[in-house]
Amino acid sequence: MSLEMGIGVSSQADVYAAGQEAAEQVVSHLASRRPDLVMVFSSIRFADLRMLRAIRSVTGAAPLLGCTDAGGIITSGPRRRSVTVIGFICKGGSFVTGVEKHLSGNPRAAGERLTESLLGQATQPPRGLFVFPDGLSVSGSNILSGIERRLGPDVLLAGGTAADDLYFQKTFQFFNDEILTDSMPGVVFCGNIKIGIGSRHGWVPVGRPRRVTRSSGHIVYQLDRRPAVSIYEDFLGLKRNELMEDTLASMTLTYPLGTEMQGHSEYLLRDAIRVGRAGSLICTGDVLEGSEVRLMIGGYESALEAAQQAACDALEQLGGERLKGALVFCSVARQKMLGSEFQGEIDVIRDALGGSGVRLGGFYTYGELATAKQGRGKSRRSASLFQNESVVVAALG
Amino acid sequence: MRRNFKSKSKTRVGKKGLNELRKAYEELDRTARTLIRTDYLLHRANERFDQQISQLHALHRIGSSINSTFDLELILSGISESMTKDLDFEKSGIVFLEKNSQRPLQSAYTGFSSAEYRLFLDSYKDLLLPALQQEEVYLQTAAYAPAEWGRLLNTLSVSSLLLLPMRIKTRLIGFIVGARPHVTLRLSDSERRFFAMYATQASTAIENARLYEALGQANLTLEEKVQERTKNLVEANERLRDLDQVKSNFISLVSHELRTPLTAIKGFIVTLFHYDKEIPDDKRRVYLGVLNEETDRLTRLINELLDISRIESGRMEFQWSLVSVSDIVQRVFNTLSVKASSVKLERDFPDDFPGIVADPDKLEQVLVNLVGNALRYSPPTGTITVSGRKHEGGVIVEVKDEGPGIAFSEQEKVFDKFYRLDNETNRKNPGTGLGLPICRALINLHGGKIWVESEMNQGCHFIFTLPLNLDKQSIKDDDNRQEAVL
């Protein structure tokens, strides 16, 4: 019984009452003990200091981190417009938490600083890093590259970028008593904890590839020497002003741009969230100039298959250690693509992990970060990815 | 497939072949576009469908929740909470307006701080009301809002604000507000339709609750009225029964009182009529004496009845003048001296006893009654004293006898109409039981009070007060209260 996990959820109208109710469920799950670490994922409606105060009135001074979401995930399935609280107790293990503010100044440096600081403070061997950065202010790829530089080969990474209920306007991050934006809270699980991470999306390419003839970081200016947005004009049959008037992401979310990755069975996906100047596309992660991109499409069966595979990958990495619970960070695009059937995906993950006795907690993100296995056989190695449209399952043992 | 492709490439694809390949590739891309477009449209349709289902679900939830109660407060808080929980507004509220003034009367809110909500309601007259009269669904968004709306949104820390007027027919009965920290640029037609339906649902529930409350209130008022009327009827019935009893007592008493002297008169007149010549003179004188007494008795009885009748109907007339009570007492003594026989009549008034404004005849009537009663109960050698003294802006007059006295429990009853003490003296001396009630009414009409103090076997003290200067207005008022004082 090294690690224990308690989950609580509430959608009460009053933010304080909601925070309190969810936190009380966590304590009740943990046999009336206060947790050592608290994760909070909530709809933007609950991004209120009263909600944090309510949770901490129940959980005490345990470090708290989390972010706003586009839906919460608990054992029984997804929950929209709610606050999800996850509490951990770990005998023989420890948690080190920290936060980096003003991400947009230099996201790479922020990722590096946070990772270095958290690993530096660890008094036990670090096992896994979980981060929840702002999903709108910066490119997820930049944050990831910063983290990767300091992470080391033995520490796994998982996380999701904060969301705002599909408004694509402003997200918030939670750290202890603070509600922040443009920030990245993180926690390292150390000591007697086993972690396995699986990440898949199941999207497939359609149509011919387009060459990225001009891009800079997460902004794609041209595809095949035409304004990048023309790919969506062509495929969705929409005029540019229609694509600019509404939030692009609300229309293109399920049709990301995909780049083939060597040694990976799946494409690297990038959501275009806004139309920039001269028809450029502003994406959630970097797109390399000179690379070839294809429009991607998700299907119900392939998405569920990917979710199942991610859960199995994560479980397999526990190496026989008994599963104590799992964190799930799922792209909001999957929720959108699966429509009214999005409950099915969580059922598939839960079933793959062992059925109704498994404790699940997590949220719907604007981008996912995860350590992924690359290559096959002896050449197989770990590398971290910033993905879109994917589901990340972090099995905890 | 790959192998075929390879073998083809090995066999030098000609220009024509390359063109065909490019054509096929473009066709594949076109097919992909059609596929994506169809998929996109299907998704959009599906999303709209899901949205409508969730809106219907929200409508159903709000409907079943607010229609399960007629408690206006519960309905208001239910709607406000539903706006937050089901419709994703960070801050929401509902305001019920006062019917005539159209000012906010009752309200519930969720998410707003009390200060924010107060500021929001402060803008009712200048901003909210004109907006509510404009559109069925009114949206203001920070980036496009006029300055005054921008300031309000800023104060409330929100970026968009939705106002939904609630109407019954054309009358505005209240409104719903929903606010989000995110920008909502515009609402689709289906969203507008939904919000309008939502507001209609809310207004119907509120109107039902209001009608129910009004009905309940009407029922309550009706019930209260029925209870009040029933109580009045019971009381009136009791009064009637009492009056009936009083009337029966009165009739029986008056008939008895009239019949007794009449029988005597009739008997003596018949005797005188038939045996006139045979009756000796001395007997005739006795008979005529009896006839005279009985006639007096009849006259007294009729006078007393007339007095009571005048007092009760407010027709009693008074002749006010400055009088000397001592002189009146002396007149009374003179009148009753024969009847007093061996009983001593004493008068005790100080020299400075003031004159008072009164009706001398009425005052004499009172004193005759009191002294007459005293004589009736006095032992043959007893003394009856009538004394007077000044007292707090008026005078006190006391008639004291040495008779058997009146028990405490009877002391107030003797002033009730037709009430007579049950004793030997009264049985021998029939009376109407109107003397003392008339005394009390007359003294009250003079602005004074009368009462009796007595202990058994210690005699009686009938005491009355009179004011020195009678206020004429108070007499008039008292005239109107004559029934009450009796």
CSV table of C-alpha atoms in Angstrom, one decimal, chain B residues 2-191:
chain,number,residue,atom,x,y,z
B,2,ARG,CA,4.2,-1.2,-52.8
B,3,ARG,CA,5.8,-3.9,-54.9
B,4,ASN,CA,3.7,-3.0,-57.9
B,5,PHE,CA,4.5,0.6,-57.4
B,6,LYS,CA,8.2,-0.2,-57.2
B,7,SER,CA,8.1,-2.4,-60.4
B,8,LYS,CA,6.4,0.4,-62.2
B,9,SER,CA,9.0,2.9,-61.1
B,10,LYS,CA,11.6,0.5,-62.3
B,11,THR,CA,10.0,0.3,-65.7
B,12,ARG,CA,10.6,4.0,-66.4
B,13,VAL,CA,7.3,5.7,-66.0
B,14,GLY,CA,6.7,7.8,-69.1
B,15,LYS,CA,5.5,11.4,-69.1
B,16,LYS,CA,1.9,10.2,-69.8
B,17,GLY,CA,2.1,7.7,-66.9
B,18,LEU,CA,3.4,10.4,-64.6
B,19,ASN,CA,0.6,12.7,-65.5
B,20,GLU,CA,-1.9,9.9,-64.9
B,21,LEU,CA,-0.3,9.2,-61.6
B,22,ARG,CA,-0.4,12.9,-60.6
B,23,LYS,CA,-4.1,13.0,-61.7
B,24,ALA,CA,-4.9,10.0,-59.6
B,25,TYR,CA,-3.1,11.6,-56.7
B,26,GLU,CA,-5.1,14.8,-57.0
B,27,GLU,CA,-8.3,12.8,-57.3
B,28,LEU,CA,-7.4,11.1,-54.1
B,29,ASP,CA,-6.9,14.5,-52.5
B,30,ARG,CA,-10.2,15.6,-53.8
B,31,THR,CA,-11.9,12.5,-52.4
B,32,ALA,CA,-10.2,13.2,-49.1
B,33,ARG,CA,-11.6,16.8,-49.2
B,34,THR,CA,-15.1,15.5,-49.8
B,35,LEU,CA,-14.6,13.0,-47.0
B,36,ILE,CA,-13.4,15.7,-44.6
B,37,ARG,CA,-16.1,18.1,-45.6
B,38,THR,CA,-18.8,15.5,-45.1
B,39,ASP,CA,-17.2,14.5,-41.8
B,40,TYR,CA,-17.1,18.2,-40.7
B,41,LEU,CA,-20.7,18.8,-41.6
B,42,LEU,CA,-21.8,15.6,-39.9
B,43,HIS,CA,-19.9,16.7,-36.8
B,44,ARG,CA,-21.4,20.1,-36.9
B,45,ALA,CA,-24.8,18.7,-37.2
B,46,ASN,CA,-24.1,16.3,-34.4
B,47,GLU,CA,-22.8,19.1,-32.2
B,48,ARG,CA,-25.9,21.1,-32.8
B,49,PHE,CA,-28.0,18.1,-32.1
B,50,ASP,CA,-26.1,17.4,-28.9
B,51,GLN,CA,-26.4,21.1,-27.9
B,52,GLN,CA,-30.1,21.0,-28.5
B,53,ILE,CA,-30.4,17.9,-26.4
B,54,SER,CA,-28.5,19.4,-23.6
B,55,GLN,CA,-30.5,22.6,-23.8
B,56,LEU,CA,-33.7,20.5,-23.8
B,57,HIS,CA,-32.3,18.6,-20.9
B,58,ALA,CA,-31.6,21.9,-19.1
B,59,LEU,CA,-35.1,23.1,-19.8
B,60,HIS,CA,-36.5,19.8,-18.6
B,61,ARG,CA,-34.4,19.9,-15.4
B,62,ILE,CA,-35.3,23.5,-14.7
B,63,GLY,CA,-38.9,22.8,-15.5
B,64,SER,CA,-39.2,19.8,-13.2
B,65,SER,CA,-37.3,21.6,-10.5
B,66,ILE,CA,-39.2,24.9,-10.4
B,67,ASN,CA,-42.6,23.5,-11.2
B,68,SER,CA,-42.4,21.1,-8.3
B,69,THR,CA,-42.8,24.0,-5.9
B,70,PHE,CA,-44.8,27.2,-5.5
B,71,ASP,CA,-42.3,28.8,-3.2
B,72,LEU,CA,-41.1,31.9,-5.0
B,73,GLU,CA,-37.8,32.0,-3.1
B,74,LEU,CA,-37.0,28.4,-4.1
B,75,ILE,CA,-37.9,29.0,-7.7
B,76,LEU,CA,-35.7,32.1,-7.9
B,77,SER,CA,-32.7,30.3,-6.4
B,78,GLY,CA,-33.4,27.2,-8.5
B,79,ILE,CA,-33.3,29.3,-11.7
B,80,SER,CA,-30.2,31.1,-10.7
B,81,GLU,CA,-28.4,27.9,-9.8
B,82,SER,CA,-29.5,26.3,-13.1
B,83,MET,CA,-28.0,29.2,-15.1
B,84,THR,CA,-24.7,28.4,-13.4
B,85,LYS,CA,-24.8,24.6,-13.4
B,86,ASP,CA,-26.5,23.8,-16.6
B,87,LEU,CA,-25.8,26.8,-18.8
B,88,ASP,CA,-22.2,27.5,-17.9
B,89,PHE,CA,-22.6,31.1,-16.6
B,90,GLU,CA,-20.0,31.9,-14.0
B,91,LYS,CA,-22.3,34.5,-12.4
B,92,SER,CA,-26.0,34.5,-12.6
B,93,GLY,CA,-29.1,36.1,-11.0
B,94,ILE,CA,-32.8,36.4,-11.3
B,95,VAL,CA,-34.9,39.5,-10.3
B,96,PHE,CA,-38.6,39.6,-9.8
B,97,LEU,CA,-40.1,43.1,-10.2
B,98,GLU,CA,-42.7,44.8,-8.2
B,99,LYS,CA,-45.9,44.9,-10.2
B,100,ASN,CA,-46.7,48.6,-10.3
B,101,SER,CA,-43.4,50.4,-9.8
B,102,GLN,CA,-41.4,47.8,-11.9
B,103,ARG,CA,-38.6,48.1,-9.3
B,104,PRO,CA,-36.7,45.0,-8.2
B,105,LEU,CA,-38.6,43.3,-5.5
B,106,GLN,CA,-37.1,39.9,-4.9
B,107,SER,CA,-33.9,38.4,-6.1
B,108,ALA,CA,-31.5,35.4,-6.0
B,109,TYR,CA,-28.0,35.2,-7.3
B,110,THR,CA,-25.1,32.8,-7.7
B,111,GLY,CA,-21.4,33.5,-8.3
B,112,PHE,CA,-21.7,37.3,-7.8
B,113,SER,CA,-20.3,38.8,-4.6
B,114,SER,CA,-22.9,40.8,-2.7
B,115,ALA,CA,-21.2,44.1,-3.6
B,116,GLU,CA,-21.1,43.2,-7.3
B,117,TYR,CA,-24.7,42.2,-7.3
B,118,ARG,CA,-25.7,45.5,-5.5
B,119,LEU,CA,-23.8,47.5,-8.2
B,120,PHE,CA,-25.5,45.4,-10.9
B,121,LEU,CA,-28.9,46.2,-9.5
B,122,ASP,CA,-28.0,49.9,-9.1
B,123,SER,CA,-27.7,50.1,-12.9
B,124,TYR,CA,-31.3,48.8,-13.3
B,125,LYS,CA,-33.0,52.0,-14.1
B,126,ASP,CA,-30.4,53.5,-16.5
B,127,LEU,CA,-29.0,50.5,-18.2
B,128,LEU,CA,-30.9,47.3,-17.6
B,129,LEU,CA,-34.5,48.4,-17.9
B,130,PRO,CA,-34.0,50.0,-21.4
B,131,ALA,CA,-32.1,46.9,-22.5
B,132,LEU,CA,-34.9,44.6,-21.2
B,133,GLN,CA,-37.5,46.6,-23.2
B,134,GLN,CA,-35.4,46.3,-26.3
B,135,GLU,CA,-34.8,42.6,-27.0
B,136,GLU,CA,-35.9,39.1,-26.0
B,137,VAL,CA,-32.3,38.1,-25.5
B,138,TYR,CA,-29.9,40.9,-24.8
B,139,LEU,CA,-26.2,40.3,-25.0
B,140,GLN,CA,-23.4,42.7,-24.2
B,141,THR,CA,-19.7,41.8,-24.8
B,142,ALA,CA,-16.8,43.7,-23.4
B,143,ALA,CA,-15.0,44.5,-26.6
B,144,TYR,CA,-18.0,45.9,-28.3
B,145,ALA,CA,-19.9,47.4,-25.4
B,146,PRO,CA,-20.8,51.1,-25.2
B,147,ALA,CA,-18.8,52.9,-22.4
B,148,GLU,CA,-21.5,52.6,-19.7
B,149,TRP,CA,-21.9,48.9,-20.3
B,150,GLY,CA,-18.2,48.5,-20.5
B,151,ARG,CA,-17.9,50.0,-17.0
B,152,LEU,CA,-20.6,47.7,-15.7
B,153,LEU,CA,-18.9,44.6,-17.1
B,154,ASN,CA,-15.6,45.7,-15.7
B,155,THR,CA,-17.1,46.3,-12.3
B,156,LEU,CA,-18.6,42.8,-12.4
B,157,SER,CA,-15.3,41.3,-13.6
B,158,VAL,CA,-17.0,39.6,-16.6
B,159,SER,CA,-16.6,39.9,-20.3
B,160,SER,CA,-20.1,39.1,-21.5
B,161,LEU,CA,-23.5,39.6,-20.0
B,162,LEU,CA,-26.8,38.1,-21.1
B,163,LEU,CA,-30.1,39.6,-20.0
B,164,LEU,CA,-33.3,37.6,-20.5
B,165,PRO,CA,-36.5,39.6,-19.8
B,166,MET,CA,-39.4,37.5,-18.3
B,167,ARG,CA,-42.8,38.5,-19.5
B,168,ILE,CA,-46.4,37.5,-18.8
B,169,LYS,CA,-48.2,38.5,-22.0
B,170,THR,CA,-46.6,41.9,-22.6
B,171,ARG,CA,-45.9,42.8,-18.9
B,172,LEU,CA,-42.3,42.6,-17.7
B,173,ILE,CA,-42.3,40.7,-14.5
B,174,GLY,CA,-38.6,40.3,-14.0
B,175,PHE,CA,-35.4,39.2,-15.7
B,176,ILE,CA,-32.6,36.7,-15.6
B,177,VAL,CA,-28.9,37.6,-15.9
B,178,GLY,CA,-26.0,35.4,-16.9
B,179,ALA,CA,-22.4,36.6,-17.0
B,180,ARG,CA,-19.2,34.9,-18.2
B,181,PRO,CA,-15.6,35.9,-17.9
B,182,HIS,CA,-15.2,34.8,-21.5
B,183,VAL,CA,-16.2,36.8,-24.6
B,184,THR,CA,-19.4,35.6,-26.2
B,185,LEU,CA,-19.5,37.6,-29.5
B,186,ARG,CA,-22.9,36.6,-30.7
B,187,LEU,CA,-25.6,34.0,-30.2
B,188,SER,CA,-26.9,31.7,-32.9
B,189,ASP,CA,-30.6,31.7,-33.7
B,190,SER,CA,-31.1,28.4,-32.0
B,191,GLU,CA,-29.3,29.8,-28.9
